[in-house]
Amino acid sequence: MFSINSECILSKKSEDIPPFYVMEVLESAQALEAEGRHIIHLEVGEPDFPTAPHICEAACAAIRRGATKYTHSQGLPSLREAIVESYQQKFGVKLSPDQIIVTSGTSPALLIVFMALLEKRDEVIMSNPHYACYPNFVKYLGGTPVFVYTSEANGFALEPKTVRQCLSPNTKAILINSPSNPGGHVMSPENLQGLAKIADEKRIPIVSDEIYQGLIYGGDDHTILEYTKNAFVLNGFSKLYAMTGWRLGYIICPPECVRAIQKIHQNFFICANSFVQEAGIAALKGPQDHVDEMVCTYNKRRQYMLKRLIGMGLEVRKEPMGAFYVLADARRYGSDSLELSRRILNEAGVAVTPGIDFGNGAEGYLRFSYANSIDNIKEGMDRLEAFLEKELEGLEIL
């Protein structure tokens, strides 16, 4: 018989990685639903719209004609050409299809970029708050996240002045996200220009997560590539085209870095799914009416949710104009956002994301997603308001 060592065989870094709290909230909500509870989901950042029929049909047609084999490791040439055309049309940015690496979602894309950039103890500058998983990518590869505390008045965006103060000989990248998660804010052209100037002066690349691109509700959309070529852009189809489960993303690389990125992709992922890439072509080159309708619907939900949250005493000091999130200050109800979110779920039947998921710069905040129907949002707001009224009464008694 084999003897089993009683000590844990897992690596320390796998034991130390923190949970993704929004997924823990979702799973707790699902457990309550299995018991018969009715839960309103305002936690997960996933479009509630179905993928457009012409995109689904493109994938089905590809399967029927046998497009189920490996593709080029960088992706189908026709998809890479469609991505280049999209950036040209939207932003006037000229790219080559050779700069594109198609991946199975933007999370693998981020992993690949950091695998290419980081040695042990190399630093990546990022905002605090930030998307929950960013620091974990960096730390898992032996790097060090350098957090810059940001101002809600500025949409929690990195500002060039504070970034300059954080530069060191170990700085290997500056990570940005616009439109942003968790705040739903869009970085100003001035901020992007200032960060691009640092990238060009210091020869430090910007890693720009642009997965929420196109989901904006006023003003112009931008890409960091309008301001510098020293950038790795991460983008995909999950949010704008309601294709989260399809797992399709891409990296736009500086030309001199493509070969290294390609080799990493070959070794660890081979290629993205062939028929899913066909769906990506249909998304970019097909009709966009469904996207326009989706953005219009999100905007109506955004306006309604903002009005309700502010009306019940939660603070939102800068109006979020992108993605599908509102990050609201709930510190008047307590400083432990995880405990507060658990109580809101268990007592009110509303799933929301604790701010601590996004760094201690968002502790005491709650993130709300309006990727749900207006009827569900209304019900969720009614339940939340009743819960908070009771909380306030309890605090006044104390």
PDB file of N, CA and C in Angstrom, residues 273-325:
ATOM      1  N   ASN A 273     -10.115  28.249 -28.661  1.00  0.00           N
ATOM      2  CA  ASN A 273     -11.039  27.345 -29.355  1.00  0.00           C
ATOM      3  C   ASN A 273     -11.336  27.845 -30.764  1.00  0.00           C
ATOM      4  N   SER A 274     -11.246  26.953 -31.723  1.00  0.00           N
ATOM      5  CA  SER A 274     -11.360  27.359 -33.127  1.00  0.00           C
ATOM      6  C   SER A 274     -12.744  27.908 -33.469  1.00  0.00           C
ATOM      7  N   PHE A 275     -13.805  27.193 -33.095  1.00  0.00           N
ATOM      8  CA  PHE A 275     -15.151  27.644 -33.480  1.00  0.00           C
ATOM      9  C   PHE A 275     -15.595  28.863 -32.669  1.00  0.00           C
ATOM     10  N   VAL A 276     -15.025  29.032 -31.467  1.00  0.00           N
ATOM     11  CA  VAL A 276     -15.300  30.242 -30.686  1.00  0.00           C
ATOM     12  C   VAL A 276     -14.669  31.458 -31.359  1.00  0.00           C
ATOM     13  N   GLN A 277     -13.519  31.265 -31.970  1.00  0.00           N
ATOM     14  CA  GLN A 277     -12.903  32.368 -32.722  1.00  0.00           C
ATOM     15  C   GLN A 277     -13.787  32.796 -33.892  1.00  0.00           C
ATOM     16  N   GLU A 278     -14.457  31.832 -34.520  1.00  0.00           N
ATOM     17  CA  GLU A 278     -15.391  32.170 -35.596  1.00  0.00           C
ATOM     18  C   GLU A 278     -16.538  33.026 -35.060  1.00  0.00           C
ATOM     19  N   ALA A 279     -16.976  32.722 -33.859  1.00  0.00           N
ATOM     20  CA  ALA A 279     -18.020  33.537 -33.231  1.00  0.00           C
ATOM     21  C   ALA A 279     -17.514  34.957 -32.983  1.00  0.00           C
ATOM     22  N   GLY A 280     -16.233  35.080 -32.614  1.00  0.00           N
ATOM     23  CA  GLY A 280     -15.650  36.402 -32.408  1.00  0.00           C
ATOM     24  C   GLY A 280     -15.647  37.242 -33.673  1.00  0.00           C
ATOM     25  N   ILE A 281     -15.380  36.606 -34.809  1.00  0.00           N
ATOM     26  CA  ILE A 281     -15.422  37.329 -36.093  1.00  0.00           C
ATOM     27  C   ILE A 281     -16.829  37.858 -36.340  1.00  0.00           C
ATOM     28  N   ALA A 282     -17.827  37.003 -36.100  1.00  0.00           N
ATOM     29  CA  ALA A 282     -19.222  37.417 -36.304  1.00  0.00           C
ATOM     30  C   ALA A 282     -19.594  38.565 -35.370  1.00  0.00           C
ATOM     31  N   ALA A 283     -19.071  38.532 -34.128  1.00  0.00           N
ATOM     32  CA  ALA A 283     -19.368  39.605 -33.180  1.00  0.00           C
ATOM     33  C   ALA A 283     -18.840  40.943 -33.691  1.00  0.00           C
ATOM     34  N   LEU A 284     -17.615  40.955 -34.176  1.00  0.00           N
ATOM     35  CA  LEU A 284     -16.991  42.207 -34.609  1.00  0.00           C
ATOM     36  C   LEU A 284     -17.522  42.706 -35.949  1.00  0.00           C
ATOM     37  N   LYS A 285     -17.782  41.793 -36.864  1.00  0.00           N
ATOM     38  CA  LYS A 285     -18.121  42.197 -38.230  1.00  0.00           C
ATOM     39  C   LYS A 285     -19.624  42.180 -38.501  1.00  0.00           C
ATOM     40  N   GLY A 286     -20.403  41.574 -37.602  1.00  0.00           N
ATOM     41  CA  GLY A 286     -21.849  41.492 -37.795  1.00  0.00           C
ATOM     42  C   GLY A 286     -22.560  42.741 -37.320  1.00  0.00           C
ATOM     43  N   PRO A 287     -23.894  42.713 -37.330  1.00  0.00           N
ATOM     44  CA  PRO A 287     -24.673  43.872 -36.875  1.00  0.00           C
ATOM     45  C   PRO A 287     -24.395  44.193 -35.410  1.00  0.00           C
ATOM     46  N   GLN A 288     -24.429  45.483 -35.080  1.00  0.00           N
ATOM     47  CA  GLN A 288     -24.116  45.946 -33.719  1.00  0.00           C
ATOM     48  C   GLN A 288     -25.354  46.490 -32.988  1.00  0.00           C
ATOM     49  N   ASP A 289     -26.534  46.307 -33.599  1.00  0.00           N
ATOM     50  CA  ASP A 289     -27.756  46.856 -32.989  1.00  0.00           C
ATOM     51  C   ASP A 289     -27.975  46.332 -31.579  1.00  0.00           C
ATOM     52  N   HIS A 290     -27.701  45.033 -31.377  1.00  0.00           N
ATOM     53  CA  HIS A 290     -27.923  44.436 -30.056  1.00  0.00           C
ATOM     54  C   HIS A 290     -27.008  45.065 -29.013  1.00  0.00           C
ATOM     55  N   VAL A 291     -25.806  45.456 -29.433  1.00  0.00           N
ATOM     56  CA  VAL A 291     -24.866  46.105 -28.505  1.00  0.00           C
ATOM     57  C   VAL A 291     -25.405  47.474 -28.108  1.00  0.00           C
ATOM     58  N   ASP A 292     -25.868  48.227 -29.083  1.00  0.00           N
ATOM     59  CA  ASP A 292     -26.416  49.560 -28.800  1.00  0.00           C
ATOM     60  C   ASP A 292     -27.610  49.465 -27.848  1.00  0.00           C
ATOM     61  N   GLU A 293     -28.488  48.476 -28.084  1.00  0.00           N
ATOM     62  CA  GLU A 293     -29.658  48.295 -27.219  1.00  0.00           C
ATOM     63  C   GLU A 293     -29.237  47.915 -25.805  1.00  0.00           C
ATOM     64  N   MET A 294     -28.226  47.063 -25.698  1.00  0.00           N
ATOM     65  CA  MET A 294     -27.736  46.622 -24.400  1.00  0.00           C
ATOM     66  C   MET A 294     -27.173  47.806 -23.621  1.00  0.00           C
ATOM     67  N   VAL A 295     -26.367  48.627 -24.280  1.00  0.00           N
ATOM     68  CA  VAL A 295     -25.770  49.789 -23.609  1.00  0.00           C
ATOM     69  C   VAL A 295     -26.863  50.756 -23.147  1.00  0.00           C
ATOM     70  N   CYS A 296     -27.865  50.954 -23.979  1.00  0.00           N
ATOM     71  CA  CYS A 296     -28.980  51.837 -23.621  1.00  0.00           C
ATOM     72  C   CYS A 296     -29.716  51.306 -22.392  1.00  0.00           C
ATOM     73  N   THR A 297     -29.933  50.007 -22.352  1.00  0.00           N
ATOM     74  CA  THR A 297     -30.615  49.386 -21.210  1.00  0.00           C
ATOM     75  C   THR A 297     -29.774  49.498 -19.952  1.00  0.00           C
ATOM     76  N   TYR A 298     -28.476  49.229 -20.057  1.00  0.00           N
ATOM     77  CA  TYR A 298     -27.585  49.377 -18.905  1.00  0.00           C
ATOM     78  C   TYR A 298     -27.656  50.794 -18.347  1.00  0.00           C
ATOM     79  N   ASN A 299     -27.691  51.767 -19.230  1.00  0.00           N
ATOM     80  CA  ASN A 299     -27.694  53.163 -18.781  1.00  0.00           C
ATOM     81  C   ASN A 299     -28.942  53.479 -17.967  1.00  0.00           C
ATOM     82  N   LYS A 300     -30.086  52.980 -18.405  1.00  0.00           N
ATOM     83  CA  LYS A 300     -31.328  53.200 -17.659  1.00  0.00           C
ATOM     84  C   LYS A 300     -31.236  52.554 -16.276  1.00  0.00           C
ATOM     85  N   ARG A 301     -30.678  51.355 -16.223  1.00  0.00           N
ATOM     86  CA  ARG A 301     -30.516  50.668 -14.937  1.00  0.00           C
ATOM     87  C   ARG A 301     -29.542  51.430 -14.042  1.00  0.00           C
ATOM     88  N   ARG A 302     -28.459  51.910 -14.647  1.00  0.00           N
ATOM     89  CA  ARG A 302     -27.444  52.670 -13.903  1.00  0.00           C
ATOM     90  C   ARG A 302     -28.072  53.885 -13.231  1.00  0.00           C
ATOM     91  N   GLN A 303     -28.846  54.641 -14.001  1.00  0.00           N
ATOM     92  CA  GLN A 303     -29.458  55.847 -13.476  1.00  0.00           C
ATOM     93  C   GLN A 303     -30.427  55.529 -12.338  1.00  0.00           C
ATOM     94  N   TYR A 304     -31.198  54.455 -12.520  1.00  0.00           N
ATOM     95  CA  TYR A 304     -32.156  54.063 -11.479  1.00  0.00           C
ATOM     96  C   TYR A 304     -31.425  53.625 -10.209  1.00  0.00           C
ATOM     97  N   MET A 305     -30.422  52.768 -10.357  1.00  0.00           N
ATOM     98  CA  MET A 305     -29.697  52.261  -9.198  1.00  0.00           C
ATOM     99  C   MET A 305     -29.001  53.389  -8.437  1.00  0.00           C
ATOM    100  N   LEU A 306     -28.365  54.290  -9.160  1.00  0.00           N
ATOM    101  CA  LEU A 306     -27.685  55.415  -8.515  1.00  0.00           C
ATOM    102  C   LEU A 306     -28.659  56.229  -7.670  1.00  0.00           C
ATOM    103  N   LYS A 307     -29.805  56.540  -8.245  1.00  0.00           N
ATOM    104  CA  LYS A 307     -30.807  57.339  -7.532  1.00  0.00           C
ATOM    105  C   LYS A 307     -31.246  56.636  -6.259  1.00  0.00           C
ATOM    106  N   ARG A 308     -31.478  55.333  -6.341  1.00  0.00           N
ATOM    107  CA  ARG A 308     -31.945  54.584  -5.178  1.00  0.00           C
ATOM    108  C   ARG A 308     -30.858  54.477  -4.104  1.00  0.00           C
ATOM    109  N   LEU A 309     -29.640  54.159  -4.504  1.00  0.00           N
ATOM    110  CA  LEU A 309     -28.557  53.996  -3.526  1.00  0.00           C
ATOM    111  C   LEU A 309     -28.289  55.298  -2.782  1.00  0.00           C
ATOM    112  N   ILE A 310     -28.220  56.394  -3.508  1.00  0.00           N
ATOM    113  CA  ILE A 310     -27.980  57.701  -2.881  1.00  0.00           C
ATOM    114  C   ILE A 310     -29.153  58.069  -1.978  1.00  0.00           C
ATOM    115  N   GLY A 311     -30.368  57.752  -2.447  1.00  0.00           N
ATOM    116  CA  GLY A 311     -31.565  58.064  -1.672  1.00  0.00           C
ATOM    117  C   GLY A 311     -31.640  57.335  -0.344  1.00  0.00           C
ATOM    118  N   MET A 312     -31.020  56.164  -0.252  1.00  0.00           N
ATOM    119  CA  MET A 312     -31.059  55.416   1.012  1.00  0.00           C
ATOM    120  C   MET A 312     -29.831  55.673   1.885  1.00  0.00           C
ATOM    121  N   GLY A 313     -29.010  56.654   1.498  1.00  0.00           N
ATOM    122  CA  GLY A 313     -27.928  57.088   2.367  1.00  0.00           C
ATOM    123  C   GLY A 313     -26.559  56.530   2.059  1.00  0.00           C
ATOM    124  N   LEU A 314     -26.430  55.728   1.010  1.00  0.00           N
ATOM    125  CA  LEU A 314     -25.109  55.275   0.583  1.00  0.00           C
ATOM    126  C   LEU A 314     -24.483  56.383  -0.267  1.00  0.00           C
ATOM    127  N   GLU A 315     -23.193  56.579  -0.131  1.00  0.00           N
ATOM    128  CA  GLU A 315     -22.539  57.706  -0.801  1.00  0.00           C
ATOM    129  C   GLU A 315     -21.835  57.266  -2.081  1.00  0.00           C
ATOM    130  N   VAL A 316     -22.085  57.994  -3.155  1.00  0.00           N
ATOM    131  CA  VAL A 316     -21.389  57.808  -4.429  1.00  0.00           C
ATOM    132  C   VAL A 316     -20.935  59.203  -4.849  1.00  0.00           C
ATOM    133  N   ARG A 317     -19.651  59.493  -4.645  1.00  0.00           N
ATOM    134  CA  ARG A 317     -19.166  60.871  -4.779  1.00  0.00           C
ATOM    135  C   ARG A 317     -18.825  61.258  -6.212  1.00  0.00           C
ATOM    136  N   LYS A 318     -18.640  60.297  -7.077  1.00  0.00           N
ATOM    137  CA  LYS A 318     -18.414  60.582  -8.495  1.00  0.00           C
ATOM    138  C   LYS A 318     -19.266  59.612  -9.297  1.00  0.00           C
ATOM    139  N   GLU A 319     -20.033  60.140 -10.220  1.00  0.00           N
ATOM    140  CA  GLU A 319     -20.953  59.293 -10.995  1.00  0.00           C
ATOM    141  C   GLU A 319     -20.176  58.327 -11.885  1.00  0.00           C
ATOM    142  N   PRO A 320     -20.429  57.031 -11.757  1.00  0.00           N
ATOM    143  CA  PRO A 320     -19.758  56.055 -12.627  1.00  0.00           C
ATOM    144  C   PRO A 320     -20.364  56.090 -14.027  1.00  0.00           C
ATOM    145  N   MET A 321     -19.505  56.166 -15.038  1.00  0.00           N
ATOM    146  CA  MET A 321     -19.970  56.352 -16.413  1.00  0.00           C
ATOM    147  C   MET A 321     -19.576  55.199 -17.339  1.00  0.00           C
ATOM    148  N   GLY A 322     -19.192  54.054 -16.751  1.00  0.00           N
ATOM    149  CA  GLY A 322     -18.802  52.930 -17.594  1.00  0.00           C
ATOM    150  C   GLY A 322     -19.008  51.605 -16.897  1.00  0.00           C
ATOM    151  N   ALA A 323     -18.752  50.527 -17.642  1.00  0.00           N
ATOM    152  CA  ALA A 323     -18.932  49.152 -17.163  1.00  0.00           C
ATOM    153  C   ALA A 323     -20.377  48.962 -16.708  1.00  0.00           C
ATOM    154  N   PHE A 324     -20.617  48.170 -15.643  1.00  0.00           N
ATOM    155  CA  PHE A 324     -21.974  48.055 -15.098  1.00  0.00           C
ATOM    156  C   PHE A 324     -21.933  47.897 -13.581  1.00  0.00           C
ATOM    157  N   TYR A 325     -21.142  48.800 -12.951  1.00  0.00           N
ATOM    158  CA  TYR A 325     -20.957  48.746 -11.507  1.00  0.00           C
ATOM    159  C   TYR A 325     -21.159  50.105 -10.852  1.00  0.00           C
TER     160      TYR A 325
END
